[in-house]
Tab-separated table of C-alpha atoms in Angstrom:
chain	number	residue	atom	x	y	z
A	16	MET	CA	2.308	44.792	-54.453
A	17	SER	CA	-1.396	44.275	-53.791
A	18	ASP	CA	-2.148	47.397	-55.835
A	19	ARG	CA	-0.834	45.629	-58.939
A	20	PHE	CA	-3.749	43.180	-58.704
A	21	ARG	CA	-6.311	46.004	-58.725
A	22	LEU	CA	-8.305	46.740	-61.884
A	23	ASP	CA	-9.724	50.134	-60.972
A	24	GLY	CA	-10.382	52.182	-64.094
A	25	GLU	CA	-10.214	49.155	-66.402
A	26	VAL	CA	-13.047	47.979	-68.646
A	27	ALA	CA	-13.385	44.238	-69.240
A	28	VAL	CA	-15.470	42.349	-71.802
A	29	VAL	CA	-16.494	38.782	-70.932
A	30	THR	CA	-18.064	36.756	-73.742
A	31	GLY	CA	-20.333	33.847	-72.889
A	32	ALA	CA	-21.543	35.863	-69.901
A	33	SER	CA	-24.517	33.617	-69.189
A	34	GLY	CA	-22.525	30.404	-69.550
A	35	ARG	CA	-21.434	28.351	-66.586
A	36	LEU	CA	-18.212	30.248	-65.887
A	37	GLY	CA	-19.272	33.653	-67.190
A	38	PRO	CA	-20.509	34.911	-63.798
A	39	VAL	CA	-17.342	33.599	-62.125
A	40	TRP	CA	-15.075	35.652	-64.364
A	41	MET	CA	-17.310	38.724	-64.161
A	42	GLU	CA	-17.456	38.627	-60.367
A	43	ALA	CA	-13.671	38.280	-60.106
A	44	LEU	CA	-13.104	41.286	-62.346
A	45	LEU	CA	-15.784	43.383	-60.675
A	46	ASN	CA	-14.394	42.632	-57.207
A	47	ALA	CA	-10.969	43.764	-58.393
A	48	GLY	CA	-12.435	47.127	-59.428
A	49	ALA	CA	-13.075	46.748	-63.156
A	50	ARG	CA	-16.162	47.839	-65.025
A	51	VAL	CA	-17.505	44.801	-66.893
A	52	ALA	CA	-19.440	44.227	-70.108
A	53	GLY	CA	-21.001	40.780	-70.222
A	54	VAL	CA	-21.738	39.590	-73.759
A	55	ASP	CA	-23.873	36.670	-74.891
A	56	LEU	CA	-26.280	35.583	-77.613
A	57	PRO	CA	-29.651	37.308	-77.816
A	58	GLY	CA	-31.967	35.547	-75.388
A	59	ALA	CA	-29.182	33.326	-74.024
A	60	ALA	CA	-29.895	34.104	-70.380
A	61	SER	CA	-33.605	33.245	-70.629
A	62	SER	CA	-33.090	30.122	-72.736
A	63	ASN	CA	-30.384	28.819	-70.400
A	64	ALA	CA	-32.535	29.465	-67.348
A	65	ALA	CA	-35.295	27.298	-68.811
A	66	SER	CA	-33.074	24.324	-69.602
A	67	ASN	CA	-31.938	22.715	-66.329
A	68	ALA	CA	-31.057	23.269	-62.688
A	69	ALA	CA	-27.407	24.065	-63.424
A	70	SER	CA	-28.399	26.758	-65.909
A	71	ASN	CA	-30.890	28.151	-63.419
A	72	ALA	CA	-28.014	28.575	-60.977
A	73	VAL	CA	-26.027	30.451	-63.629
A	74	GLY	CA	-29.003	32.692	-64.349
A	75	ASP	CA	-29.346	33.412	-60.644
A	76	ALA	CA	-25.634	34.258	-60.440
A	77	VAL	CA	-25.925	36.782	-63.280
A	78	ALA	CA	-29.046	38.318	-61.704
A	79	GLU	CA	-27.270	38.591	-58.357
A	80	LEU	CA	-24.378	40.439	-59.967
A	81	LYS	CA	-26.823	42.853	-61.590
A	82	ASP	CA	-28.373	43.481	-58.185
A	83	ARG	CA	-25.017	44.056	-56.498
A	84	TYR	CA	-23.436	46.318	-59.098
A	85	THR	CA	-24.844	49.474	-60.645
A	86	ASP	CA	-25.140	50.075	-64.373
A	87	ASP	CA	-21.950	52.079	-64.392
A	88	LYS	CA	-20.100	48.925	-63.225
A	89	LEU	CA	-21.855	46.084	-65.078
A	90	HIS	CA	-23.589	46.096	-68.438
A	91	LEU	CA	-25.019	43.095	-70.311
A	92	TYR	CA	-24.986	43.158	-74.092
A	93	GLU	CA	-26.301	40.830	-76.791
A	94	ALA	CA	-24.004	39.675	-79.591
A	95	ASP	CA	-22.918	36.555	-81.442
A	96	VAL	CA	-19.154	35.986	-81.265
A	97	CYS	CA	-19.353	34.468	-84.740
A	98	ASP	CA	-20.786	37.742	-86.109
A	99	ARG	CA	-18.100	40.400	-86.263
A	100	ASP	CA	-20.584	43.197	-86.961
A	101	SER	CA	-22.476	42.491	-83.730
A	102	LEU	CA	-19.200	42.500	-81.790
A	103	THR	CA	-18.257	45.820	-83.347
A	104	GLU	CA	-21.595	47.236	-82.231
A	105	VAL	CA	-20.972	46.057	-78.658
A	106	ASN	CA	-17.521	47.620	-78.729
A	107	GLU	CA	-19.076	50.958	-79.696
A	108	GLN	CA	-21.661	50.644	-76.922
A	109	CYS	CA	-18.938	49.859	-74.395
A	110	LEU	CA	-16.977	52.892	-75.467
A	111	ALA	CA	-20.023	55.122	-74.972
A	112	GLU	CA	-21.293	53.590	-71.723
A	113	LEU	CA	-18.255	52.166	-69.912
A	114	GLY	CA	-15.103	53.414	-71.621
A	115	ASP	CA	-12.255	51.914	-73.632
A	116	VAL	CA	-12.015	48.133	-73.325
A	117	SER	CA	-8.665	47.092	-71.873
A	118	ILE	CA	-9.420	43.457	-70.908
A	119	LEU	CA	-11.054	40.753	-73.032
A	120	VAL	CA	-12.037	37.344	-71.681
A	121	ASN	CA	-12.849	34.951	-74.520
A	122	ASN	CA	-15.127	32.670	-72.532
A	123	ALA	CA	-17.886	31.922	-75.073
A	124	GLY	CA	-17.802	28.294	-76.102
A	125	ILE	CA	-19.688	25.073	-76.671
A	126	ASP	CA	-19.177	22.137	-74.334
A	127	GLN	CA	-21.213	18.941	-74.388
A	128	PRO	CA	-21.405	17.186	-71.001
A	129	PRO	CA	-23.173	13.834	-70.541
A	130	GLY	CA	-26.926	14.058	-70.901
A	131	ASN	CA	-26.813	17.138	-73.142
A	132	VAL	CA	-25.595	15.542	-76.353
A	133	THR	CA	-26.489	12.697	-78.673
A	134	SER	CA	-23.955	9.919	-78.269
A	135	TYR	CA	-22.034	8.708	-81.331
A	136	ARG	CA	-19.250	6.270	-81.995
A	137	LEU	CA	-16.081	8.156	-82.883
A	138	GLU	CA	-16.229	7.092	-86.515
A	139	ASP	CA	-19.868	8.218	-86.843
A	140	ILE	CA	-19.693	11.786	-85.447
A	141	PRO	CA	-21.254	14.137	-88.041
A	142	GLY	CA	-18.854	16.615	-89.560
A	143	GLU	CA	-21.207	19.515	-88.913
A	144	ALA	CA	-21.321	18.666	-85.203
A	145	PHE	CA	-17.521	18.882	-85.135
A	146	SER	CA	-17.213	22.079	-87.150
A	147	SER	CA	-19.949	23.939	-85.244
A	148	VAL	CA	-17.934	23.635	-82.027
A	149	LEU	CA	-14.794	24.975	-83.702
A	150	GLU	CA	-16.798	27.844	-85.182
A	151	VAL	CA	-17.745	29.168	-81.750
A	152	ASN	CA	-14.778	28.096	-79.633
A	153	VAL	CA	-12.027	29.130	-82.038
A	154	VAL	CA	-13.400	31.382	-84.774
A	155	GLY	CA	-15.532	33.266	-82.239
A	156	ALA	CA	-12.509	33.952	-80.052
A	157	PHE	CA	-10.554	35.004	-83.131
A	158	LYS	CA	-13.199	37.546	-84.165
A	159	ALA	CA	-13.620	38.929	-80.646
A	160	SER	CA	-9.849	39.347	-80.381
A	161	GLN	CA	-9.806	41.197	-83.702
A	162	VAL	CA	-12.556	43.603	-82.649
A	163	PHE	CA	-11.656	44.358	-79.039
A	164	GLY	CA	-7.939	43.708	-79.410
A	165	GLY	CA	-7.841	45.993	-82.414
A	166	GLN	CA	-9.083	48.816	-80.204
A	167	MET	CA	-6.468	47.971	-77.572
A	168	LEU	CA	-3.784	48.319	-80.238
A	169	LYS	CA	-4.780	51.929	-80.811
A	170	ARG	CA	-4.100	52.705	-77.138
A	171	GLY	CA	-1.025	50.539	-76.804
A	172	ARG	CA	-2.115	48.349	-73.900
A	173	GLY	CA	-4.475	45.557	-72.921
A	174	SER	CA	-4.863	41.978	-71.755
A	175	ILE	CA	-6.658	39.188	-73.610
A	176	ILE	CA	-7.436	35.986	-71.717
A	177	ASN	CA	-8.633	32.961	-73.639
A	178	ILE	CA	-10.472	30.310	-71.623
A	179	GLY	CA	-8.997	26.933	-72.481
A	180	SER	CA	-9.285	23.559	-70.793
A	181	LEU	CA	-7.074	20.841	-69.392
A	182	TYR	CA	-8.205	18.907	-72.489
A	183	ALA	CA	-6.159	21.294	-74.589
A	184	SER	CA	-3.133	19.504	-73.118
A	185	VAL	CA	-4.298	15.906	-72.585
A	186	SER	CA	-6.936	13.653	-74.087
A	187	PRO	CA	-10.133	12.993	-72.101
A	188	ASP	CA	-10.023	9.700	-70.212
A	189	ALA	CA	-12.957	7.642	-71.543
A	190	SER	CA	-13.038	5.578	-68.330
A	191	PHE	CA	-14.418	8.633	-66.497
A	192	TYR	CA	-17.664	8.065	-68.395
A	193	ASP	CA	-17.886	4.283	-68.833
A	194	HIS	CA	-20.408	3.951	-65.987
A	195	ILE	CA	-22.935	6.045	-67.907
A	196	ASN	CA	-25.632	3.810	-69.332
A	197	CYS	CA	-25.983	4.748	-72.991
A	198	ASP	CA	-25.401	3.145	-76.385
A	199	PRO	CA	-23.140	4.096	-78.043
A	200	PRO	CA	-21.006	4.856	-74.958
A	201	PHE	CA	-20.646	8.535	-74.101
A	202	LEU	CA	-17.564	10.237	-75.522
A	203	LYS	CA	-16.303	13.643	-74.526
A	204	PRO	CA	-16.677	15.228	-77.992
A	205	PRO	CA	-13.328	15.379	-79.795
A	206	ALA	CA	-14.220	18.791	-81.210
A	207	TYR	CA	-14.128	20.282	-77.704
A	208	ALA	CA	-10.562	19.150	-77.036
A	209	ALA	CA	-9.458	20.064	-80.557
A	210	SER	CA	-10.977	23.536	-80.242
A	211	LYS	CA	-9.267	24.211	-76.931
A	212	ALA	CA	-5.903	23.038	-78.264
A	213	ALA	CA	-6.392	25.337	-81.253
A	214	LEU	CA	-7.243	28.190	-78.889
A	215	ILE	CA	-3.912	27.726	-77.095
A	216	SER	CA	-2.116	27.942	-80.442
A	217	LEU	CA	-4.116	31.048	-81.303
A	218	THR	CA	-3.119	32.520	-77.934
A	219	GLN	CA	0.549	32.063	-78.772
A	220	TYR	CA	0.083	33.494	-82.249
A	221	PHE	CA	-1.630	36.693	-81.098
A	222	SER	CA	0.815	37.097	-78.213
A	223	THR	CA	3.867	37.217	-80.478
A	224	HIS	CA	2.288	39.616	-82.954
A	225	TRP	CA	0.909	42.060	-80.409
A	226	ALA	CA	3.488	41.968	-77.603
A	227	ALA	CA	5.449	44.929	-78.973
A	228	SER	CA	2.205	46.942	-79.032
A	229	GLY	CA	1.584	46.461	-75.313
A	230	ILE	CA	-1.071	43.728	-75.638
A	231	ARG	CA	-0.632	40.610	-73.538
A	232	VAL	CA	-2.457	37.441	-74.657
A	233	ASN	CA	-2.661	34.434	-72.352
A	234	ALA	CA	-4.834	31.394	-71.789
A	235	LEU	CA	-6.461	30.190	-68.586
A	236	SER	CA	-7.309	26.477	-68.601
A	237	PRO	CA	-9.582	25.174	-65.836
A	238	GLY	CA	-9.778	21.439	-65.278
A	239	GLY	CA	-12.505	19.516	-63.509
A	240	VAL	CA	-14.659	22.346	-62.163
A	241	LEU	CA	-17.136	21.037	-59.601
A	242	GLY	CA	-20.730	21.232	-60.751
A	243	GLU	CA	-23.631	18.891	-61.426
A	244	GLN	CA	-21.482	15.851	-62.239
A	245	ASP	CA	-22.648	12.471	-60.956
A	246	GLU	CA	-20.942	11.003	-57.894
A	247	GLU	CA	-19.176	8.195	-59.770
A	248	PHE	CA	-17.617	10.637	-62.205
A	249	LYS	CA	-16.428	12.820	-59.335
A	250	ARG	CA	-14.917	9.802	-57.546
A	251	LYS	CA	-13.007	8.727	-60.658
A	252	PHE	CA	-11.868	12.230	-61.533
A	253	CYS	CA	-10.661	13.130	-58.047
A	254	ALA	CA	-8.665	9.895	-57.864
A	255	ARG	CA	-6.720	11.146	-60.886
A	256	VAL	CA	-5.987	14.616	-59.436
A	257	PRO	CA	-2.861	15.001	-57.233
A	258	MET	CA	-4.739	17.448	-54.979
A	259	GLY	CA	-7.562	14.916	-54.643
A	260	ARG	CA	-10.473	17.236	-55.425
A	261	MET	CA	-12.204	19.142	-58.194
A	262	ALA	CA	-11.865	22.894	-58.656
A	263	ALA	CA	-14.266	25.236	-56.879
A	264	TYR	CA	-15.279	28.528	-58.468
A	265	GLU	CA	-13.168	30.400	-55.915
A	266	ASP	CA	-10.083	28.580	-57.230
A	267	LEU	CA	-10.555	30.254	-60.607
A	268	LYS	CA	-10.945	33.885	-59.611
A	269	GLY	CA	-7.406	34.648	-58.435
A	270	PRO	CA	-5.730	33.389	-61.634
A	271	MET	CA	-8.180	35.451	-63.708
A	272	VAL	CA	-7.368	38.659	-61.832
A	273	PHE	CA	-3.661	37.839	-62.019
A	274	LEU	CA	-3.661	37.560	-65.825
A	275	ALA	CA	-5.930	40.583	-66.249
A	276	SER	CA	-3.877	42.848	-63.995
A	277	GLN	CA	-0.419	44.414	-63.934
A	278	ALA	CA	0.649	41.652	-61.540
A	279	SER	CA	1.365	39.629	-64.712
A	280	SER	CA	2.838	42.535	-66.695
A	281	TYR	CA	5.768	40.451	-68.062
A	282	ILE	CA	3.706	37.379	-68.949
A	283	THR	CA	2.339	36.713	-72.412
A	284	GLY	CA	1.720	33.644	-74.542
A	285	VAL	CA	1.323	31.243	-71.621
A	286	ASN	CA	-1.349	28.681	-70.812
A	287	LEU	CA	-2.020	28.654	-67.075
A	288	ASN	CA	-3.581	25.361	-65.995
A	289	ILE	CA	-5.923	25.432	-62.980
A	290	ASP	CA	-6.258	21.689	-62.617
A	291	GLY	CA	-4.966	20.606	-59.214
A	292	GLY	CA	-2.009	18.955	-60.930
A	293	PHE	CA	-4.060	16.787	-63.304
A	294	THR	CA	-1.814	17.467	-66.286
A	295	VAL	CA	1.386	16.781	-64.334
A	296	TRP	CA	0.818	13.022	-64.449
């Protein structure tokens, strides 16, 4: 049975490679034996590394993976998920340098944690701020699925994994943030939750259309991943989680390998929550 979790001979594309969870997904796939193509915006790694301590940690994680794995195992490419032509170019590079892509992780997305976004009252949020999040989180995943999934269709097999969120299923609890001193009060941007809910619907749509062609399409929805959150937020959040803690990066890797591998060969169209039971209540 353990062999069914192996990814030897598979080629995986991970978008948003230099984002917070990009290195987590890439490491999980690499450790399972896959060759991995990490994709992000031109200059994303350097611009993220200059922004804050959390981004520095992500940059270090990507650099560590590059040190641990040779070029025949891990390649980093530059592309904009909102630009289909650039994705097509990456697909051609992958084919030449790594092989046929059989796994796609749609990880690229915009999130706006406290401190990194201008605060608005709900009725005052600019329309362009809302639509720009949907453009990356939903339209970007749609275009990447068209490009890389279209190639999978030609070979009759593949696995697409869309990275969702617990906020695709439930609304953010504003009380988690009411201790933050800002005016207007901080709101988890509604576009983020709306985009992740749309991504789940898109997952179901692609899964039904491509199942007969051997392509499985599922969503993986982390909830409350431990990072640079302030202590009061962590206290409030953990009190709401049946397991009483936030998710560690190691909690995410097994579910990723499961959905990418033949261990989940009869699973498509599902949204797998990794949230410690948060969405049960």
